[in-house]
Amino acid sequence: MQFVPLCTFVDASYWSEVNRRKLNEWKLEETPQPLGASISIYDCVGSDSRLSLSNESFLGSSVLKGQMILLNTVETFAKLDRKAMMNAEADGIWDSIVSGRWMNQPTTINTFIFTVFADLKKFRYHYWNCVPVLALADLSLKEQPQEMVEDESRVLLSHLEQSQQSVFVYSKGITLPLTAILTLQHEDYEIVVADPSTTPAVAGALCRNVILAVLWTTKRTEMRLISLRGGQVSWRFRINVSVPVTIRPSNVVGLERNGKDEMKPSSVDLSKQFHPHKLMEQAVDLNVSLIKWRLVPQLETTKFSQLKCLLLGAGTLGCNVARSLIGWGVRTITFVDNGVVSYSNPVRQSLSEFDDAQNGRKKAEVAADALRRIFPSIDANAVEMTIPCQDTLSIRKYESSIDSCVSLLHSLISSHDVVFLLLDSREARWLPTLIASSIGKLCFSVALGFDQYVVIRHGVTEEGRVEKEEGMTTMRGLVNASQLSCYFCSDVTAPGNSMAERTLDQQCTVARPGLSRIASGLAVELLSSVLQHIDPFVPPLGVERVIIRERKRLDY
C-alpha cells in the first residue's frame, strides 16, 4: 500500500521568529523547542501534501505537535544522527499506542522533528524535517478505494470543524470518539482521518500510524479507513495485514526528501526576500544581542534601542560619536550645528564627503542624511542653530534671536535622554551644561587637544535625582553621581570668547587624526556602561583604580 509523503512548507514569518528567539532567548541552547504545524485538507489535486510552519507555530495551538532542534553550527547539523532521533520518537509513539493513550490524545502518534541550522548573518537556513512512521511491511488494500458520497463527506467535515479532532470514528451515520472501537464490531465502523493528501485514491502519510494503532488495539488484521478531504473527493479504504500486530515494527521511516527528490536537507536563502530595511535592523541588533550569549548575559539591549541622543556639534566628534551610537543600536539621534562643511572636513569627519563641501551643505543636515543612508530605519534629525554663549550675548545682531535659541535648546535637551557636548569652544558648552544640569539630563562632554583629550560624565544635581541617592555613603574609591563635576566646575570665572585674537592654528581643532575616534569611542562606551545601572542617573564613579594607575606612573 502506498502513501503520499508530507512536504514541509516554511513561511518567511517562521524564519523571522526563529531569528528573534535565537538572538534573544535561546542563544546557544540546542535543546528541543516545542513546535506546532498546520495541515490543510482543502488543497487541490496535484499540489503538495503540505505540513506548514509559520510564526504561529510557536503558540502551541496547531493540529500537529512536534519539536524543533536548532543547531549552532552547520557541521553539527550535518552530523546529526536523525535515524536515532526518529527511533527514539517512534518509541514514544509505540508507547502511546500500547498504553491506549492515543485514543484520548491522537496527536501523540503523529509528530515531527524539525532540525535546523540558521545562518542569522546571511539569512540562509538549512532544514530537514522528519515525520516518524512505524512502517508495517505487509500492509495492503483488500479492494480498490471507493469515492465517498458528498453528503456524508460534508457531515464529517462539519464534525471536524466543530470538534477540532483530526481522528475519530464514524459508525452508521454517527461520529464517535476513538474509544468506541473497543466495543463496536469492526465491520460497523470506519476510522476517519483528516488527510492532507492531494492524490486521488492514495492516503497520506498521517494515516500510517493511525492504521497501526487501530490494528494493534483491535488485534484484528483488517480495518476500514476514510481519508477525509475538503478540497476534493474523500476516499474509503479497506486495509488488511497478513497477521495481527503483536510487536513494535522495527522499520521507522519518515525522513523528508528535498525539492530535488534527494534524501538530503533543504535550504533557503531569504536575504533577497526579507525587506532590506528589516534585514538591516536585524543585522544591526545581531552584534549587540550576541554579547548576551556568553560575555554579558544580563545586558539590557532595549536601553540602547529606546534611547534618544542629542549631539551638540556635528563635526569630527559628532560624526564619530554618532557612528558608535548606532553600533550599539541607538535608533534616535539629533544633530545640532550651525556650520557648513568645508573642504578640510571630509577627511576627518566620517559622515561628510567632497560633494557636501563643494555644495556648501550644512553639517547637521549632512550628518543626519549620512546616518539615514547607512541605516535607513534610524530616526536622524538635523537642527541648524547657533548656541548662545558669552560673546553672542553681547552682540546686538543676535539679541532678537537669543530668546528663541535658548527656548529651542531647552526644548531639545528636554526631549532627549542623553546630551553629548561636542562643540569647538568652551563657551558654547556653557549654556547646554546649565540646562542639562537644571532638568536632570545625562550629559557627556568630549574635548580634544593635540595629543590629549577629555571625556566627562557630568553630575546630575536635579532634586528628584539627588533624593534617590539620599542615604548613600561615599565609600572609599567611589564618588556619588550627584557629586560629579561638569566641564566648568574647576573654572574660577565665567567662560569668555576663546576664539578672539587667535591665529589660524589656535582657532582650528588641531589634534592627532586618530584621537577623535578614541575619545568618541570612550564617551559612548562610558554611556553604554552607565545605561546598564538600575538607574542610569546614579551610578557612582570609581576613582580608586585611577589613583593607583597615577601612582604607578609616578613611580617610573
Coordinates of C-alpha atoms in Angstrom, one line a residue:
M1 CA 0.0 0.0 0.0
Q2 CA 1.4 3.4 -1.0
F3 CA 1.1 6.7 0.9
V4 CA 1.6 10.3 -0.1
P5 CA 4.5 11.8 1.9
L6 CA 4.3 15.2 3.6
C7 CA 6.1 18.2 2.1
T8 CA 7.2 20.9 4.6
F9 CA 6.3 24.5 3.7
V10 CA 8.0 27.1 5.8
D11 CA 6.7 30.7 5.7
A12 CA 9.1 33.6 5.9
S13 CA 7.4 34.7 9.1
Y14 CA 8.6 31.5 10.7
W15 CA 12.3 32.3 10.0
S16 CA 11.8 35.8 11.2
E17 CA 10.5 34.5 14.6
V18 CA 13.4 32.0 14.7
N19 CA 15.8 34.9 14.2
R20 CA 14.3 36.8 17.1
R21 CA 14.1 33.9 19.5
K22 CA 17.6 32.6 18.7
L23 CA 19.2 36.0 19.4
N24 CA 17.2 37.0 22.4
E25 CA 16.0 33.8 24.1
W26 CA 17.7 30.5 23.0
K27 CA 21.2 31.9 22.2
L28 CA 23.5 28.8 22.4
E29 CA 20.8 26.4 23.5
E30 CA 20.3 23.3 21.3
T31 CA 17.6 21.7 23.4
P32 CA 14.4 20.8 21.5
Q33 CA 11.8 23.5 21.3
P34 CA 8.1 22.7 21.2
L35 CA 6.6 23.4 17.8
G36 CA 3.3 23.1 16.1
A37 CA 2.5 22.6 12.4
S38 CA -0.7 23.0 10.5
I39 CA -2.1 20.8 7.7
S40 CA -4.6 21.6 5.0
I41 CA -7.2 19.2 3.8
Y42 CA -8.5 21.8 1.3
D43 CA -5.7 21.8 -1.2
C44 CA -6.5 20.9 -4.8
V45 CA -5.4 17.8 -6.7
G46 CA -1.8 18.0 -7.9
S47 CA -0.4 20.3 -5.2
D48 CA 1.9 19.1 -2.4
S49 CA 0.6 17.5 0.7
R50 CA 1.7 20.3 3.0
L51 CA 2.9 20.5 6.6
S52 CA 3.1 24.2 7.2
L53 CA 5.2 26.3 9.6
S54 CA 4.7 30.0 10.4
N55 CA 5.3 32.4 13.2
E56 CA 2.2 31.0 14.8
S57 CA 3.8 27.6 15.1
F58 CA 5.4 28.7 18.4
L59 CA 2.0 29.4 20.0
G60 CA 1.2 25.7 20.6
S61 CA -2.3 25.7 19.1
S62 CA -1.6 23.8 15.9
V63 CA -3.0 20.4 14.9
L64 CA 0.3 18.6 14.6
K65 CA 2.6 18.7 17.6
G66 CA 6.4 18.4 17.2
Q67 CA 9.7 19.9 18.1
M68 CA 12.4 21.9 16.5
I69 CA 16.1 21.3 17.2
L70 CA 18.1 24.4 16.2
L71 CA 21.8 23.6 15.9
N72 CA 24.6 26.2 16.4
T73 CA 26.9 25.1 13.6
V74 CA 26.4 23.7 10.1
E75 CA 28.8 20.9 10.9
T76 CA 26.6 19.8 13.9
F77 CA 23.6 19.9 11.6
A78 CA 25.2 17.7 9.0
K79 CA 26.4 15.1 11.5
L80 CA 23.2 14.9 13.5
D81 CA 22.0 11.2 13.8
R82 CA 18.4 11.7 12.6
K83 CA 17.8 7.9 12.4
A84 CA 18.5 7.6 16.2
M85 CA 16.2 10.6 16.8
M86 CA 13.4 9.1 14.8
N87 CA 13.8 5.7 16.6
A88 CA 13.6 7.5 20.0
E89 CA 10.4 9.4 18.8
A90 CA 9.0 6.1 17.5
D91 CA 9.4 4.6 20.9
G92 CA 7.2 7.3 22.3
I93 CA 4.6 6.7 19.6
W94 CA 4.6 3.0 20.3
D95 CA 4.2 3.6 24.0
S96 CA 1.1 5.8 23.3
I97 CA -0.4 3.0 21.2
V98 CA 0.3 0.2 23.7
S99 CA -1.0 2.2 26.6
G100 CA -4.1 3.3 24.8
R101 CA -3.3 6.9 25.4
W102 CA -3.6 7.6 21.6
M103 CA -7.4 7.1 21.8
N104 CA -7.8 10.2 24.0
Q105 CA -4.8 12.0 22.5
P106 CA -4.5 11.1 18.9
T107 CA -1.9 13.8 18.4
T108 CA 0.6 11.7 20.3
I109 CA 1.0 9.2 17.4
N110 CA 1.7 11.8 14.7
T111 CA 4.6 14.0 15.5
F112 CA 7.6 15.6 13.7
I113 CA 11.2 16.6 14.4
F114 CA 12.3 19.7 12.5
T115 CA 16.1 20.1 12.5
V116 CA 17.5 23.5 11.6
F117 CA 20.7 25.4 11.1
A118 CA 20.1 29.2 10.8
D119 CA 22.8 31.5 9.5
L120 CA 21.5 34.7 11.0
K121 CA 24.2 36.8 9.5
K122 CA 23.5 35.8 5.9
F123 CA 19.8 34.9 6.3
R124 CA 20.3 31.4 5.0
Y125 CA 18.6 28.4 6.5
H126 CA 19.2 24.7 6.3
Y127 CA 16.4 22.3 7.5
W128 CA 15.4 18.7 7.4
N129 CA 12.0 17.5 8.6
C130 CA 11.3 14.0 10.0
V131 CA 7.8 12.7 10.5
P132 CA 8.4 9.3 12.2
V133 CA 6.3 6.4 11.0
L134 CA 6.3 2.8 12.3
A135 CA 6.0 1.1 8.9
L136 CA 4.1 -2.2 8.6
A137 CA 5.8 -4.2 5.8
D138 CA 2.8 -6.3 4.7
L139 CA 0.1 -3.6 4.7
S140 CA -2.2 -3.9 1.6
L141 CA -5.6 -2.9 0.2
K142 CA -8.3 -5.5 0.3
E143 CA -10.2 -3.8 -2.5
Q144 CA -9.8 -0.7 -4.6
P145 CA -10.5 2.6 -2.8
Q146 CA -14.0 4.0 -3.2
E147 CA -15.1 7.6 -3.5
M148 CA -17.2 8.8 -0.7
V149 CA -20.7 10.3 -1.2
E150 CA -20.5 14.1 -1.0
D151 CA -23.3 14.4 1.6
E152 CA -21.5 12.0 4.0
S153 CA -18.3 13.9 3.5
R154 CA -20.0 17.1 4.3
V155 CA -21.2 15.7 7.6
L156 CA -17.8 14.6 8.6
L157 CA -16.2 17.9 7.7
S158 CA -18.8 19.7 9.8
H159 CA -17.9 17.4 12.8
L160 CA -14.2 18.1 12.2
E161 CA -14.7 21.9 12.3
Q162 CA -16.7 21.7 15.5
S163 CA -14.7 19.2 17.4
Q164 CA -11.2 20.0 16.1
Q165 CA -10.4 16.3 16.4
S166 CA -8.4 15.1 13.4
V167 CA -9.1 11.4 14.1
F168 CA -12.5 10.0 15.1
V169 CA -14.9 7.1 14.5
Y170 CA -17.8 7.1 12.0
S171 CA -20.5 4.4 12.5
K172 CA -23.8 4.2 10.8
G173 CA -24.1 8.0 10.2
I174 CA -22.9 8.9 13.7
T175 CA -19.5 10.3 14.7
L176 CA -18.0 8.8 17.9
P177 CA -14.8 9.1 19.9
L178 CA -11.9 6.7 19.2
T179 CA -12.6 4.7 22.4
A180 CA -15.7 3.4 20.6
I181 CA -13.5 0.9 18.7
L182 CA -13.2 -1.1 22.0
T183 CA -16.9 -2.0 21.9
L184 CA -18.0 -1.8 18.3
Q185 CA -17.8 -4.7 15.8
H186 CA -15.0 -3.9 13.3
E187 CA -17.4 -4.1 10.3
D188 CA -19.7 -1.5 12.0
Y189 CA -17.3 1.5 12.0
E190 CA -14.7 3.4 10.0
I191 CA -11.8 5.4 11.2
V192 CA -11.8 9.0 9.9
V193 CA -8.5 10.8 9.4
A194 CA -8.2 14.5 8.3
D195 CA -5.9 13.8 5.5
P196 CA -3.8 16.4 3.6
S197 CA -3.2 14.0 0.7
T198 CA -3.8 15.6 -2.7
T199 CA -3.6 12.4 -4.7
P200 CA -6.8 10.6 -5.6
A201 CA -7.3 7.1 -4.1
V202 CA -4.0 7.3 -2.2
A203 CA -3.9 8.0 1.5
G204 CA -1.5 10.4 3.2
A205 CA 1.4 9.7 5.5
L206 CA -0.5 10.8 8.6
C207 CA -2.8 7.8 8.2
R208 CA 0.0 5.2 8.7
N209 CA 0.5 5.4 12.4
V210 CA -3.3 5.6 12.9
I211 CA -3.7 2.3 10.9
L212 CA -1.0 0.7 13.1
A213 CA -2.7 1.9 16.3
V214 CA -6.1 0.6 15.3
L215 CA -4.8 -2.8 14.2
W216 CA -2.8 -3.2 17.5
T217 CA -5.7 -2.1 19.7
T218 CA -8.3 -4.3 18.0
K219 CA -6.0 -7.2 17.5
R220 CA -7.5 -7.7 14.0
T221 CA -6.0 -8.0 10.6
E222 CA -8.5 -5.7 8.8
M223 CA -9.8 -2.2 9.2
R224 CA -11.7 0.4 7.3
L225 CA -10.4 4.0 6.8
I226 CA -11.8 7.2 5.5
S227 CA -9.3 9.7 4.1
L228 CA -11.3 12.9 4.7
R229 CA -10.5 15.8 2.4
G230 CA -12.2 19.2 2.0
G231 CA -11.0 20.4 -1.4
Q232 CA -11.6 17.2 -3.3
V233 CA -13.4 13.9 -3.0
S234 CA -12.8 11.9 0.2
W235 CA -11.9 8.2 -0.1
R236 CA -12.8 4.9 1.6
F237 CA -10.1 2.3 2.1
R238 CA -10.4 -1.4 3.2
I239 CA -6.9 -2.3 4.6
N240 CA -5.6 -5.6 5.9
V241 CA -2.4 -7.1 7.1
S242 CA -1.4 -10.7 6.9
V243 CA -1.0 -11.4 10.6
P244 CA -2.2 -9.4 13.7
V245 CA 0.2 -6.8 15.0
T246 CA 1.8 -8.1 18.2
I247 CA 5.2 -6.4 18.3
R248 CA 6.6 -3.0 17.5
P249 CA 7.5 -2.7 13.8
S250 CA 11.3 -2.3 13.5
N251 CA 11.3 -0.2 10.4
V252 CA 11.0 3.6 11.1
V253 CA 10.7 5.9 8.1
G254 CA 9.7 9.5 7.5
L255 CA 12.8 11.4 6.6
E256 CA 11.7 14.0 4.1
R257 CA 13.2 14.3 0.6
N258 CA 14.2 17.8 -0.6
G259 CA 12.9 19.6 -3.7
K260 CA 15.2 17.6 -6.0
D261 CA 13.8 14.3 -4.6
E262 CA 17.1 13.6 -2.8
M263 CA 17.5 12.3 0.7
K264 CA 19.2 15.5 1.7
P265 CA 18.3 18.6 3.7
S266 CA 16.6 21.6 2.1
S267 CA 17.9 25.1 2.2
V268 CA 16.6 28.6 1.6
D269 CA 18.2 32.0 1.1
L270 CA 15.9 34.8 2.3
S271 CA 18.4 37.6 2.0
K272 CA 16.6 39.0 -1.0
Q273 CA 13.1 38.2 0.2
F274 CA 13.1 40.0 3.5
H275 CA 12.5 43.7 3.3
P276 CA 16.0 45.4 3.1
H277 CA 15.2 47.7 6.0
K278 CA 14.1 44.8 8.2
L279 CA 17.3 42.9 7.2
M280 CA 19.3 45.9 8.3
E281 CA 17.5 46.3 11.6
Q282 CA 18.1 42.6 12.4
A283 CA 21.7 42.8 11.4
V284 CA 22.3 45.9 13.5
D285 CA 20.9 44.1 16.5
L286 CA 22.9 41.0 15.8
N287 CA 26.2 42.0 17.3
V288 CA 24.7 43.7 20.3
S289 CA 22.5 40.6 21.0
L290 CA 25.4 38.2 20.6
I291 CA 27.1 39.9 23.6
K292 CA 24.4 38.4 25.8
W293 CA 25.2 34.8 24.7
R294 CA 28.4 34.4 26.7
L295 CA 30.0 37.7 27.6
V296 CA 27.3 39.8 29.3
P297 CA 24.2 37.7 29.7
Q298 CA 22.4 40.4 31.7
L299 CA 22.9 43.1 29.1
E300 CA 19.7 45.1 28.5
T301 CA 19.8 45.8 24.8
T302 CA 16.4 47.7 24.8
K303 CA 18.0 50.5 26.7
F304 CA 20.0 51.3 23.6
S305 CA 17.2 51.0 21.0
Q306 CA 14.9 53.2 23.0
L307 CA 17.5 55.9 23.7
K308 CA 17.2 59.4 22.3
C309 CA 20.5 61.1 21.9
L310 CA 21.2 64.8 21.3
L311 CA 24.5 65.6 19.7
L312 CA 25.5 69.3 20.1
G313 CA 28.1 69.6 17.3
A314 CA 28.2 67.7 14.0
G315 CA 31.9 68.0 13.3
T316 CA 34.6 65.4 13.8
L317 CA 33.5 64.4 17.3
G318 CA 29.8 64.5 16.4
C319 CA 30.3 62.2 13.4
N320 CA 32.3 59.6 15.3
V321 CA 30.0 59.6 18.4
A322 CA 27.1 59.0 16.1
R323 CA 28.8 56.1 14.3
S324 CA 29.5 54.5 17.7
L325 CA 26.0 55.1 19.0
I326 CA 24.3 53.3 16.0
G327 CA 26.7 50.5 16.5
W328 CA 25.1 50.0 19.9
G329 CA 21.7 50.0 18.3
V330 CA 20.6 53.6 19.2
R331 CA 17.7 54.5 16.9
T332 CA 17.1 58.2 17.6
I333 CA 19.8 60.9 17.1
T334 CA 19.5 64.6 16.7
F335 CA 22.4 66.8 15.4
V336 CA 22.7 70.5 16.3
D337 CA 25.2 72.6 14.4
N338 CA 25.3 75.9 12.5
G339 CA 28.4 75.2 10.5
V340 CA 28.9 74.5 6.8
V341 CA 31.1 71.6 5.5
S342 CA 34.4 73.0 4.4
Y343 CA 37.0 71.3 2.1
S344 CA 39.1 70.3 5.1
N345 CA 36.3 68.5 6.9
P346 CA 35.5 65.3 4.9
V347 CA 38.9 63.6 5.6
R348 CA 38.3 64.0 9.4
Q349 CA 34.5 64.0 9.7
S350 CA 33.3 60.5 8.8
L351 CA 29.8 61.5 7.7
S352 CA 30.7 64.2 5.2
E353 CA 32.1 63.9 1.6
F354 CA 33.7 66.1 -1.1
D355 CA 30.3 66.9 -2.7
D356 CA 29.0 68.3 0.6
A357 CA 31.9 70.7 0.8
Q358 CA 31.5 71.7 -2.9
N359 CA 27.8 72.4 -2.4
G360 CA 28.2 74.2 0.9
R361 CA 25.9 72.0 2.8
K362 CA 25.1 72.4 6.5
K363 CA 27.0 70.0 8.8
A364 CA 24.0 68.9 10.8
E365 CA 21.9 68.1 7.7
V366 CA 24.8 66.2 6.1
A367 CA 25.4 64.1 9.2
A368 CA 21.7 63.2 9.5
D369 CA 21.4 62.3 5.8
A370 CA 24.5 60.1 6.0
L371 CA 23.1 58.2 9.0
R372 CA 19.9 57.6 7.1
R373 CA 21.9 56.2 4.2
I374 CA 23.9 54.0 6.5
F375 CA 20.9 52.8 8.5
P376 CA 17.5 53.6 6.8
S377 CA 15.4 52.8 9.9
I378 CA 17.2 55.4 12.1
D379 CA 15.3 58.5 13.2
A380 CA 18.1 61.0 12.4
N381 CA 17.3 64.7 12.7
A382 CA 19.2 68.0 12.0
V383 CA 18.7 71.3 13.7
E384 CA 20.6 74.4 12.4
M385 CA 21.1 76.8 15.2
T386 CA 23.8 78.9 16.9
I387 CA 24.1 78.0 20.6
P388 CA 24.1 81.2 22.6
C389 CA 27.3 81.8 24.5
Q390 CA 29.0 84.7 26.3
D391 CA 30.3 86.6 23.3
T392 CA 27.0 86.3 21.3
L393 CA 25.0 87.7 24.3
S394 CA 26.9 90.9 24.0
I395 CA 26.4 91.4 20.2
R396 CA 23.4 93.3 19.2
K397 CA 22.7 91.5 16.0
Y398 CA 21.9 88.3 18.0
E399 CA 19.7 89.9 20.5
S400 CA 16.5 89.3 18.5
S401 CA 17.2 85.5 18.3
I402 CA 18.6 84.9 21.7
D403 CA 15.3 84.1 23.4
S404 CA 14.2 81.7 20.6
C405 CA 17.5 79.9 20.6
V406 CA 17.5 79.4 24.3
S407 CA 13.9 78.2 24.2
L408 CA 14.7 75.8 21.3
L409 CA 17.8 74.5 23.1
H410 CA 15.9 73.9 26.3
S411 CA 13.2 72.0 24.3
L412 CA 15.7 69.8 22.5
I413 CA 17.5 68.9 25.7
S414 CA 14.2 68.2 27.5
S415 CA 13.0 65.9 24.7
H416 CA 16.1 63.7 24.6
D417 CA 17.6 61.3 27.2
V418 CA 21.3 62.0 26.7
V419 CA 23.2 65.1 25.7
F420 CA 26.7 65.0 24.1
L421 CA 28.6 68.3 24.2
L422 CA 30.9 68.0 21.1
L423 CA 31.4 71.7 20.3
D424 CA 34.6 73.6 19.3
S425 CA 34.7 76.1 22.0
R426 CA 34.4 76.1 25.8
E427 CA 31.9 78.9 25.9
A428 CA 29.5 77.1 23.5
R429 CA 29.2 74.2 26.1
W430 CA 28.3 76.5 29.0
L431 CA 24.5 77.1 28.4
P432 CA 23.8 73.4 27.4
T433 CA 25.6 72.4 30.6
L434 CA 23.4 74.6 32.7
I435 CA 20.2 73.5 31.1
A436 CA 21.1 69.8 31.3
S437 CA 22.0 70.1 34.9
S438 CA 18.9 72.1 35.8
I439 CA 16.5 69.5 34.3
G440 CA 18.5 66.4 35.3
K441 CA 19.6 65.0 32.0
L442 CA 22.6 62.7 31.4
C443 CA 25.3 64.8 29.8
F444 CA 28.7 63.9 28.4
S445 CA 31.5 66.3 27.3
V446 CA 34.2 65.3 24.9
A447 CA 37.1 67.7 24.1
L448 CA 40.4 67.4 22.2
G449 CA 43.9 68.9 22.4
F450 CA 46.8 68.0 20.1
D451 CA 47.6 64.7 21.9
Q452 CA 45.2 64.9 24.8
Y453 CA 41.5 64.5 25.3
V454 CA 38.9 64.8 27.9
V455 CA 35.8 62.7 28.4
I456 CA 33.5 63.8 31.2
R457 CA 30.2 62.4 32.6
H458 CA 28.5 65.4 34.2
G459 CA 27.0 65.1 37.6
V460 CA 23.2 65.1 37.9
T461 CA 22.0 67.6 40.5
E462 CA 18.3 67.8 39.8
E463 CA 16.4 67.5 43.1
G464 CA 14.5 64.4 42.1
R465 CA 17.7 62.6 41.2
V466 CA 19.6 63.6 44.4
E467 CA 16.8 62.3 46.5
K468 CA 17.4 58.8 45.1
E469 CA 20.9 59.0 46.5
E470 CA 20.0 60.1 50.0
G471 CA 21.3 57.6 52.5
M472 CA 24.1 56.5 50.2
T473 CA 27.5 56.8 51.8
T474 CA 30.6 57.8 49.8
M475 CA 32.7 54.7 50.1
R476 CA 36.4 54.6 49.6
G477 CA 37.2 55.0 45.9
L478 CA 33.6 55.9 44.9
V479 CA 32.0 59.2 44.2
N480 CA 28.2 59.6 44.1
A481 CA 26.8 60.7 40.8
S482 CA 25.4 63.9 42.3
Q483 CA 28.9 64.9 43.3
L484 CA 30.5 64.5 39.9
S485 CA 31.8 67.8 38.3
C486 CA 30.8 69.3 35.0
Y487 CA 33.1 70.8 32.3
F488 CA 33.2 74.1 34.1
C489 CA 33.5 73.1 37.8
S490 CA 37.2 74.0 38.1
D491 CA 36.7 77.4 36.4
V492 CA 37.0 80.5 38.6
T493 CA 35.5 82.8 36.1
A494 CA 32.7 82.5 33.5
P495 CA 33.9 81.4 30.1
G496 CA 34.8 84.2 27.7
N497 CA 35.5 84.4 24.0
S498 CA 38.1 81.7 23.4
M499 CA 38.2 82.4 19.6
A500 CA 39.1 86.1 19.7
E501 CA 42.6 87.2 18.9
R502 CA 43.7 83.7 17.9
T503 CA 45.9 82.6 15.0
L504 CA 44.6 80.1 12.5
D505 CA 46.2 77.1 14.2
Q506 CA 44.6 78.2 17.5
Q507 CA 41.2 78.7 16.0
C508 CA 41.0 75.2 14.4
T509 CA 41.0 72.0 16.4
V510 CA 44.5 70.8 15.7
A511 CA 44.7 67.2 17.0
R512 CA 46.1 63.9 16.1
P513 CA 43.7 62.4 13.5
G514 CA 43.0 59.2 15.4
L515 CA 42.4 61.0 18.7
S516 CA 38.8 61.9 18.0
R517 CA 37.9 58.3 17.4
I518 CA 39.5 57.3 20.7
A519 CA 37.7 60.0 22.7
S520 CA 34.4 59.5 20.9
G521 CA 34.6 55.7 21.4
L522 CA 35.3 56.1 25.1
A523 CA 32.4 58.5 25.6
V524 CA 30.0 56.1 24.0
E525 CA 31.4 53.2 25.9
L526 CA 31.0 55.2 29.1
L527 CA 27.4 55.8 28.3
S528 CA 26.8 52.1 27.5
S529 CA 28.2 51.2 30.9
V530 CA 26.1 53.8 32.7
L531 CA 22.9 52.6 31.0
Q532 CA 23.3 49.2 32.5
H533 CA 22.9 50.5 36.0
I534 CA 19.5 50.0 37.5
D535 CA 19.1 53.8 37.4
P536 CA 21.5 55.4 34.9
F537 CA 21.4 58.7 36.8
V538 CA 23.0 57.5 40.0
P539 CA 25.9 55.0 39.3
P540 CA 28.9 56.2 41.3
L541 CA 32.3 56.9 39.8
G542 CA 35.1 54.5 40.7
V543 CA 38.3 56.6 41.3
E544 CA 40.5 54.1 43.2
R545 CA 41.8 52.5 40.0
V546 CA 42.6 55.9 38.5
I547 CA 44.6 56.8 41.7
I548 CA 46.5 53.6 41.7
R549 CA 47.4 54.0 38.0
E550 CA 48.6 57.5 38.6
R551 CA 50.8 56.3 41.4
K552 CA 52.4 53.6 39.3
R553 CA 53.0 56.1 36.6
L554 CA 54.8 58.4 39.1
D555 CA 57.0 55.6 40.3
Y556 CA 58.6 55.4 36.9

